[in-house]
mmCIF file of C-alpha atoms in Angstrom:
data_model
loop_
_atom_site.group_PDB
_atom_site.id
_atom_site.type_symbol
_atom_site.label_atom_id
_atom_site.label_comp_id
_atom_site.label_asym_id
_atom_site.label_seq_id
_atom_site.Cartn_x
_atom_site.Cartn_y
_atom_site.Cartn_z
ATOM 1 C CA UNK A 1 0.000 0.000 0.000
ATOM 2 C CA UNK A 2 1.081 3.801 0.083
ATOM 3 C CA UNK A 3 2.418 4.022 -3.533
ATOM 4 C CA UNK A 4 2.646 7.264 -5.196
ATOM 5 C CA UNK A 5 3.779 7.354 -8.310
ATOM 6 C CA UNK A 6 5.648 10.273 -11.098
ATOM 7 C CA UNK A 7 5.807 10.777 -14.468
ATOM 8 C CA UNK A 8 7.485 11.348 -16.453
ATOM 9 C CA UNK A 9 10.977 9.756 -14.761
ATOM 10 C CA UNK A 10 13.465 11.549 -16.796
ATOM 11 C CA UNK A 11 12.798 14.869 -19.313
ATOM 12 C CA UNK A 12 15.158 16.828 -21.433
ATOM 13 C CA UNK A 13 13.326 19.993 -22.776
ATOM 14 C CA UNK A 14 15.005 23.309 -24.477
ATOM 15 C CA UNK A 15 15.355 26.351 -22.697
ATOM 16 C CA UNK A 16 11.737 28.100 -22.686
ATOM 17 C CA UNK A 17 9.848 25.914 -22.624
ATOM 18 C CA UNK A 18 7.049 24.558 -20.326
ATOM 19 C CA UNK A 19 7.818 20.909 -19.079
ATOM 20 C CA UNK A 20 4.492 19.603 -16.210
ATOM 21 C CA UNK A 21 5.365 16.214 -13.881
ATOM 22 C CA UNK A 22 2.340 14.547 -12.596
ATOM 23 C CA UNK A 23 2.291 12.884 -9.097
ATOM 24 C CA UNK A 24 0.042 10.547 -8.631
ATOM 25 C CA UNK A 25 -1.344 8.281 -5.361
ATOM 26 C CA UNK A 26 -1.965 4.865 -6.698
ATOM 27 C CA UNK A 27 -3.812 3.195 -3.672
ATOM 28 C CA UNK A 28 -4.791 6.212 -1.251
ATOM 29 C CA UNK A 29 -6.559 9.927 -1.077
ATOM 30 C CA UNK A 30 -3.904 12.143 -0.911
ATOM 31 C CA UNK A 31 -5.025 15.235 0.935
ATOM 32 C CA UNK A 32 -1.285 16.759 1.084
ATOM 33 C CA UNK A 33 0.750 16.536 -1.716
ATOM 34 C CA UNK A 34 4.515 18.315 -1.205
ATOM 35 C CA UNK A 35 6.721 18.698 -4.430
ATOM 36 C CA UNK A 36 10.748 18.721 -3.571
ATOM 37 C CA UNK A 37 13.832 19.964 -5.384
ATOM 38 C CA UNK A 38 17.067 17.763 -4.686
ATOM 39 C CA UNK A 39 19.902 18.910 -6.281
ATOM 40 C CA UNK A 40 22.922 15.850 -6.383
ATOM 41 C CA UNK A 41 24.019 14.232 -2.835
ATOM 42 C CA UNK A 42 21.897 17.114 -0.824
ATOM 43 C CA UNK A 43 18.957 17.218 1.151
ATOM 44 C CA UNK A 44 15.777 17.737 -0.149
ATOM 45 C CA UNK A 45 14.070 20.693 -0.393
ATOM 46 C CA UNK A 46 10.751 21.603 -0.204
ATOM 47 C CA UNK A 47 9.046 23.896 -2.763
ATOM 48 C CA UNK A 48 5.235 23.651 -2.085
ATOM 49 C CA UNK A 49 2.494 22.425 0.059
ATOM 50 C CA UNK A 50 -0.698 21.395 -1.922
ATOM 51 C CA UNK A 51 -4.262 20.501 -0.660
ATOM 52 C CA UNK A 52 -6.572 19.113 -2.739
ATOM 53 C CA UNK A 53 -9.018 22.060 -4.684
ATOM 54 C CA UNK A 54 -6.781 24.557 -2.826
ATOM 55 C CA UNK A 55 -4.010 26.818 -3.935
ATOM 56 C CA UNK A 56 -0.550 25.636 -2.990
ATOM 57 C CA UNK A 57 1.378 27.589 -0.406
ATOM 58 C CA UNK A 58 5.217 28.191 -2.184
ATOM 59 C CA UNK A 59 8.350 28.037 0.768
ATOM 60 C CA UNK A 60 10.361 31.400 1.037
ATOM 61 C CA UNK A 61 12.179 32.061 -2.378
ATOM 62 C CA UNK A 62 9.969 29.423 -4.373
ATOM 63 C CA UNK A 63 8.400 31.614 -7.705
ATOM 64 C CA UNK A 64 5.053 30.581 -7.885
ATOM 65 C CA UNK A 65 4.614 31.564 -11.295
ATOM 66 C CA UNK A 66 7.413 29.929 -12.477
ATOM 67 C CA UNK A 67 6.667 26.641 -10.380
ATOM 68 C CA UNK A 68 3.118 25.980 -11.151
ATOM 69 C CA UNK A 69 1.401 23.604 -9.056
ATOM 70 C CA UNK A 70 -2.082 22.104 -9.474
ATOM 71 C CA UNK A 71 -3.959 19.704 -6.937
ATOM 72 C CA UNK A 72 -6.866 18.951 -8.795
ATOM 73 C CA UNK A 73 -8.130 15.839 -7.189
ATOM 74 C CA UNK A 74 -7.447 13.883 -4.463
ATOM 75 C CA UNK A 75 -5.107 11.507 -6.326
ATOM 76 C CA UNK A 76 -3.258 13.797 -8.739
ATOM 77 C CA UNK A 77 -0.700 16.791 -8.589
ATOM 78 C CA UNK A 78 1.072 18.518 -10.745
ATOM 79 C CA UNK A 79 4.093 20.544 -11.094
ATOM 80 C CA UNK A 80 4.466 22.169 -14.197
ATOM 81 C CA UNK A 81 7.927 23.877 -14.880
ATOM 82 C CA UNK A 82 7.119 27.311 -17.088
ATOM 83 C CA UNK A 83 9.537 28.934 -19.346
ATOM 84 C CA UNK A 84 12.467 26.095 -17.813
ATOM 85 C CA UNK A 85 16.012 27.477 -18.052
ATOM 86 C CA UNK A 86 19.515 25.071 -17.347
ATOM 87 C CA UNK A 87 19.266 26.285 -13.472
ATOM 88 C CA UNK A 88 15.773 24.827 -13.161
ATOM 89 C CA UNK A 89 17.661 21.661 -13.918
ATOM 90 C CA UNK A 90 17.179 18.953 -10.564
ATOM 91 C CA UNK A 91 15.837 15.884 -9.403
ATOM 92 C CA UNK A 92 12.196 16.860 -8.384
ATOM 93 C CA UNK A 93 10.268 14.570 -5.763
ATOM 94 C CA UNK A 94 6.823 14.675 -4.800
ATOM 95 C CA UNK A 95 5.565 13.166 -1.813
ATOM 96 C CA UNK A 96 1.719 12.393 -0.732
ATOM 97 C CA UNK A 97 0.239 12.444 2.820
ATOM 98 C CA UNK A 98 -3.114 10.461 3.143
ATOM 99 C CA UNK A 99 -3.554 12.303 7.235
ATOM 100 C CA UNK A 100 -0.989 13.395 9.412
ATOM 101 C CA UNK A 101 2.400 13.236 9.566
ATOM 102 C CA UNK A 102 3.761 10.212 7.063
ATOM 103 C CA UNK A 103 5.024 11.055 3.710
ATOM 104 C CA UNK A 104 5.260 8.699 0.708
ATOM 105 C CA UNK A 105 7.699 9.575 -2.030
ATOM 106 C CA UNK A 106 7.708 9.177 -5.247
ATOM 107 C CA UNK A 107 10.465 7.950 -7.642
ATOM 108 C CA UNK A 108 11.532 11.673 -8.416
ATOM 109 C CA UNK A 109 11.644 13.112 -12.396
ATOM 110 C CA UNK A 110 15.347 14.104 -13.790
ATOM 111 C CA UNK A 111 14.917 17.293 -15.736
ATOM 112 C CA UNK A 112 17.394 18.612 -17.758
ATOM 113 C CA UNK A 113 17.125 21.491 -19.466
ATOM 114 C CA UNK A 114 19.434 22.391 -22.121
ATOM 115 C CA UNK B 21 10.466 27.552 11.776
ATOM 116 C CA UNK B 22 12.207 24.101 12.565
ATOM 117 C CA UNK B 23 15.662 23.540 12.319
ATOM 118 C CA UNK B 24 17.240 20.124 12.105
ATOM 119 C CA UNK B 25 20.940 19.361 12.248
ATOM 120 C CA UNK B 26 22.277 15.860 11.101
ATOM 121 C CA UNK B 27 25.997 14.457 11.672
ATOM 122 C CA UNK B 28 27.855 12.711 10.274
ATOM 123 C CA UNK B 29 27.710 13.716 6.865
ATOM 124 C CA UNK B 30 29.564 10.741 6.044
ATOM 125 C CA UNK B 31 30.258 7.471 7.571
ATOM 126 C CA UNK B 32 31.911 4.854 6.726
ATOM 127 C CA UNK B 33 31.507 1.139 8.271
ATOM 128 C CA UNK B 34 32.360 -2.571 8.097
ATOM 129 C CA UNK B 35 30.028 -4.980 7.346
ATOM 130 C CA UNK B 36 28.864 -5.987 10.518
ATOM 131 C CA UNK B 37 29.926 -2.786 12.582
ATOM 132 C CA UNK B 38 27.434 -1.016 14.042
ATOM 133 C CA UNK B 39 26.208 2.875 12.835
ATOM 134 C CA UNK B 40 25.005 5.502 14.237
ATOM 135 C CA UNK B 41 23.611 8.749 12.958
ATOM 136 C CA UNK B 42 22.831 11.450 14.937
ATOM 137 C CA UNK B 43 20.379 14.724 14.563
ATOM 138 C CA UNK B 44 19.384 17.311 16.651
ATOM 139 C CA UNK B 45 15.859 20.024 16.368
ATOM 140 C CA UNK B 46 14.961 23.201 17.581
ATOM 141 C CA UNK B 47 11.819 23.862 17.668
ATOM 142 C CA UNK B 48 10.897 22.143 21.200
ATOM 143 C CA UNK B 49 7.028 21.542 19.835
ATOM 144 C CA UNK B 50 7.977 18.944 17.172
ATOM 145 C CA UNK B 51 6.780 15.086 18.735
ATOM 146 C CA UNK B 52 7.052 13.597 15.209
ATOM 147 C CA UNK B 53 10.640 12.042 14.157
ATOM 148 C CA UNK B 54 10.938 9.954 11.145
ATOM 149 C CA UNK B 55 14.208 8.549 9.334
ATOM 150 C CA UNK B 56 14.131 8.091 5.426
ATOM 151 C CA UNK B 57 16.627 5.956 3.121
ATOM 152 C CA UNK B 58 17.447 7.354 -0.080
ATOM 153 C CA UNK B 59 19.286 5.085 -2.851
ATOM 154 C CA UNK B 60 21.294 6.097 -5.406
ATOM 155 C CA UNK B 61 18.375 7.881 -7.680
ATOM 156 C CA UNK B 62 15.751 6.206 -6.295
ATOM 157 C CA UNK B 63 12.456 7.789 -3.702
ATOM 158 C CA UNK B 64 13.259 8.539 -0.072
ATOM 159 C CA UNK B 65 11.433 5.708 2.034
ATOM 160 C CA UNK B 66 10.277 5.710 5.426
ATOM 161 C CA UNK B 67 12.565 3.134 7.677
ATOM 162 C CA UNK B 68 11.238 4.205 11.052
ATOM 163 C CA UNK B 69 9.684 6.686 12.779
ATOM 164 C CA UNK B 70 9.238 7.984 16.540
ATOM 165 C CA UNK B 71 6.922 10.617 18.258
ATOM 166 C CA UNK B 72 8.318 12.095 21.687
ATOM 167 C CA UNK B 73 6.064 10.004 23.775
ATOM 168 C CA UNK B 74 8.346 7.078 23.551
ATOM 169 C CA UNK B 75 12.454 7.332 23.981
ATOM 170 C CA UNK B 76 13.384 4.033 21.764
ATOM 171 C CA UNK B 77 11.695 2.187 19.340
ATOM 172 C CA UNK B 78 13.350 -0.696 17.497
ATOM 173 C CA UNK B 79 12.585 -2.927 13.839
ATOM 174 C CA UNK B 80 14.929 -5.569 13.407
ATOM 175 C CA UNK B 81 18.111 -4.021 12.864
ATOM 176 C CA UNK B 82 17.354 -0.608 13.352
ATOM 177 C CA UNK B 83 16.588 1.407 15.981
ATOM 178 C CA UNK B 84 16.107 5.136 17.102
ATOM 179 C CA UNK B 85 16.200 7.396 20.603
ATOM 180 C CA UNK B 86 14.941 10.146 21.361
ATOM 181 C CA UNK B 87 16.432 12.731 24.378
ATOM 182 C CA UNK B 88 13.539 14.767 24.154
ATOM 183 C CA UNK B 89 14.991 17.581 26.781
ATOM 184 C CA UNK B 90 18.798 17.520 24.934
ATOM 185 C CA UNK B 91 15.926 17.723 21.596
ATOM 186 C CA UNK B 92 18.712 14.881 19.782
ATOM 187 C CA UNK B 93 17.457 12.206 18.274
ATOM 188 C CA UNK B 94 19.215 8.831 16.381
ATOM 189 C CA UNK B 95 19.561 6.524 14.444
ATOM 190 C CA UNK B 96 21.518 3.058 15.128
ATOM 191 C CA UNK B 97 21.592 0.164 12.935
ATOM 192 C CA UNK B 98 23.319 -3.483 14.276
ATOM 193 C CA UNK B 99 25.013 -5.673 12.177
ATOM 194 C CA UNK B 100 25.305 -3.472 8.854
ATOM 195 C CA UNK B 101 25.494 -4.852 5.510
ATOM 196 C CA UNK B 102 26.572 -3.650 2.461
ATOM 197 C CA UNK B 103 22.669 -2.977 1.073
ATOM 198 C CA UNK B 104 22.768 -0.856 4.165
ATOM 199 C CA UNK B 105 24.700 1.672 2.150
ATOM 200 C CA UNK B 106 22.479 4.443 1.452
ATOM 201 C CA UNK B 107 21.420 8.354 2.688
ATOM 202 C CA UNK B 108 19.737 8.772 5.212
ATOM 203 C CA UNK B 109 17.691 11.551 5.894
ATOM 204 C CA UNK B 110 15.973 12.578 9.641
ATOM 205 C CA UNK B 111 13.438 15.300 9.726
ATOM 206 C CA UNK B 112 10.997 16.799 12.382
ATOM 207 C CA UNK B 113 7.781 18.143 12.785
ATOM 208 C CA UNK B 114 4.683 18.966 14.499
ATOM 209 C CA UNK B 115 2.135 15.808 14.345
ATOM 210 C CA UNK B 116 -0.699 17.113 11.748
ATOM 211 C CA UNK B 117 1.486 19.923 10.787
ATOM 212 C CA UNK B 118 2.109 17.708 7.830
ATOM 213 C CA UNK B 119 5.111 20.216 6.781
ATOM 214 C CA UNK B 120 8.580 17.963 7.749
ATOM 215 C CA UNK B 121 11.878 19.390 8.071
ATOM 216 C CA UNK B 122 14.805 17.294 7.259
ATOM 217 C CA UNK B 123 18.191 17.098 7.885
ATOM 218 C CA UNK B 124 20.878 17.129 5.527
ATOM 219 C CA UNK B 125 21.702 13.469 5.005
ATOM 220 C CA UNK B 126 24.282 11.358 6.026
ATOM 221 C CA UNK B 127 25.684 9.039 3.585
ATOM 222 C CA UNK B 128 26.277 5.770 4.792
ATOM 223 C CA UNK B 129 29.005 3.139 3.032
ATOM 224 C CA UNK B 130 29.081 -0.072 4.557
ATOM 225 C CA UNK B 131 32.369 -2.012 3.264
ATOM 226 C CA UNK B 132 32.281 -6.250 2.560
#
């Protein structure tokens, strides 16, 4: 139980344009859904907050309008990655909450933007 | 806000050795401690987990403490092997704050 899917795993996209990963909770209602940034061998970093139907609340220094996130049901987020330049380039990591407290990751997306 | 400070950031063992990873929190409110391992490209996943009402709780191998008046907590694994070798992540919060901090990984290399 607790699987949470992403998609896609890996993307390489041009500089300007728009690139969305989908998050997805395969076996529970997700009422939290948190998207991460990891850049290689440090910590992860959280970007968002999302609750289902609600508009996500962005950590210090997060652009929301470049980091577009959408928590349209209680099974699906998504980030989508506008006008992506080569420092937008990361390992990004959602995770879902079905109540308090325990987060379930998912298998992260490798974007590269070139 | 929480802060949560992990050491080592390293650590290097023999299979078999015992390891111990150490973090410490600030924010005096959090009762909600869990440890993640993190593969080589792969998800974070939940190991084990402890809220401040309890000062050990062991699985198997692994095991974790909480001081909750020093506000350390840790993480010990017995008898390491080598598909021990991972990072591992702590992090804090508030039960139903949802929001968890984490600390900044320790990587772990267990040696044949």
């Amino acid at each position: 139980g607790a699987v949470v899917s992403q998609h896609p795993s890996r993307v390489i996209c041009k500089s300007g344009t728009s690139v969305k990963i989908e998050c997805r909770s395969l076996d529970f209602q997700a009422t939290t859904m948190f998207w991460y940034r990891q850049f290689p061998k440090k910590s992860l970093m959280l970007m968002a907050t999302s609750n289902e139907g609600s508009k996500a609340t962005y950590e210090q220094g997060v652009e929301k309008d470049k980091f577009l996130i959408n928590h349209a049901s209680l099974t699906l987020s998504t980030l989508t990655v506008t006008s992506a330049h080569p420092e937008d380039s990361s390992f990004y990591i959602c995770s879902a909450s079905s109540g308090p407290d325990t987060q379930y990751f998912g298998p992260g997306t490798r974007l590269t933007v070139l | 806000g929480e802060n949560v400070e992990q050491h080592p950031s390293t650590l290097s063992v023999q299979e078999g050795d015992s390891a111990v990873i150490k973090c410490t929190y600030s924010d005096s409110a959090s009762n909600y401690f869990p440890w993640y391992k993190q593969e080589l490209g792969k998800r974070p996943q939940l190991i084990i987990d402890i809220r401040s009402n309890v000062g050990e709780k062991k699985d198997q191998r692994i095991a974790v403490t909480l001081n909750k008046t020093a506000k350390h907590f840790s993480l010990h694994i017995t008898e390491t092997q080598p598909e021990d070798s991972a990072v591992y992540f702590c992090a804090a919060t508030i039960s139903g704050y949802s929001t968890l901090t984490f600390g900044k990984g320790t990587m772990l290399l267990v040696s044949p």
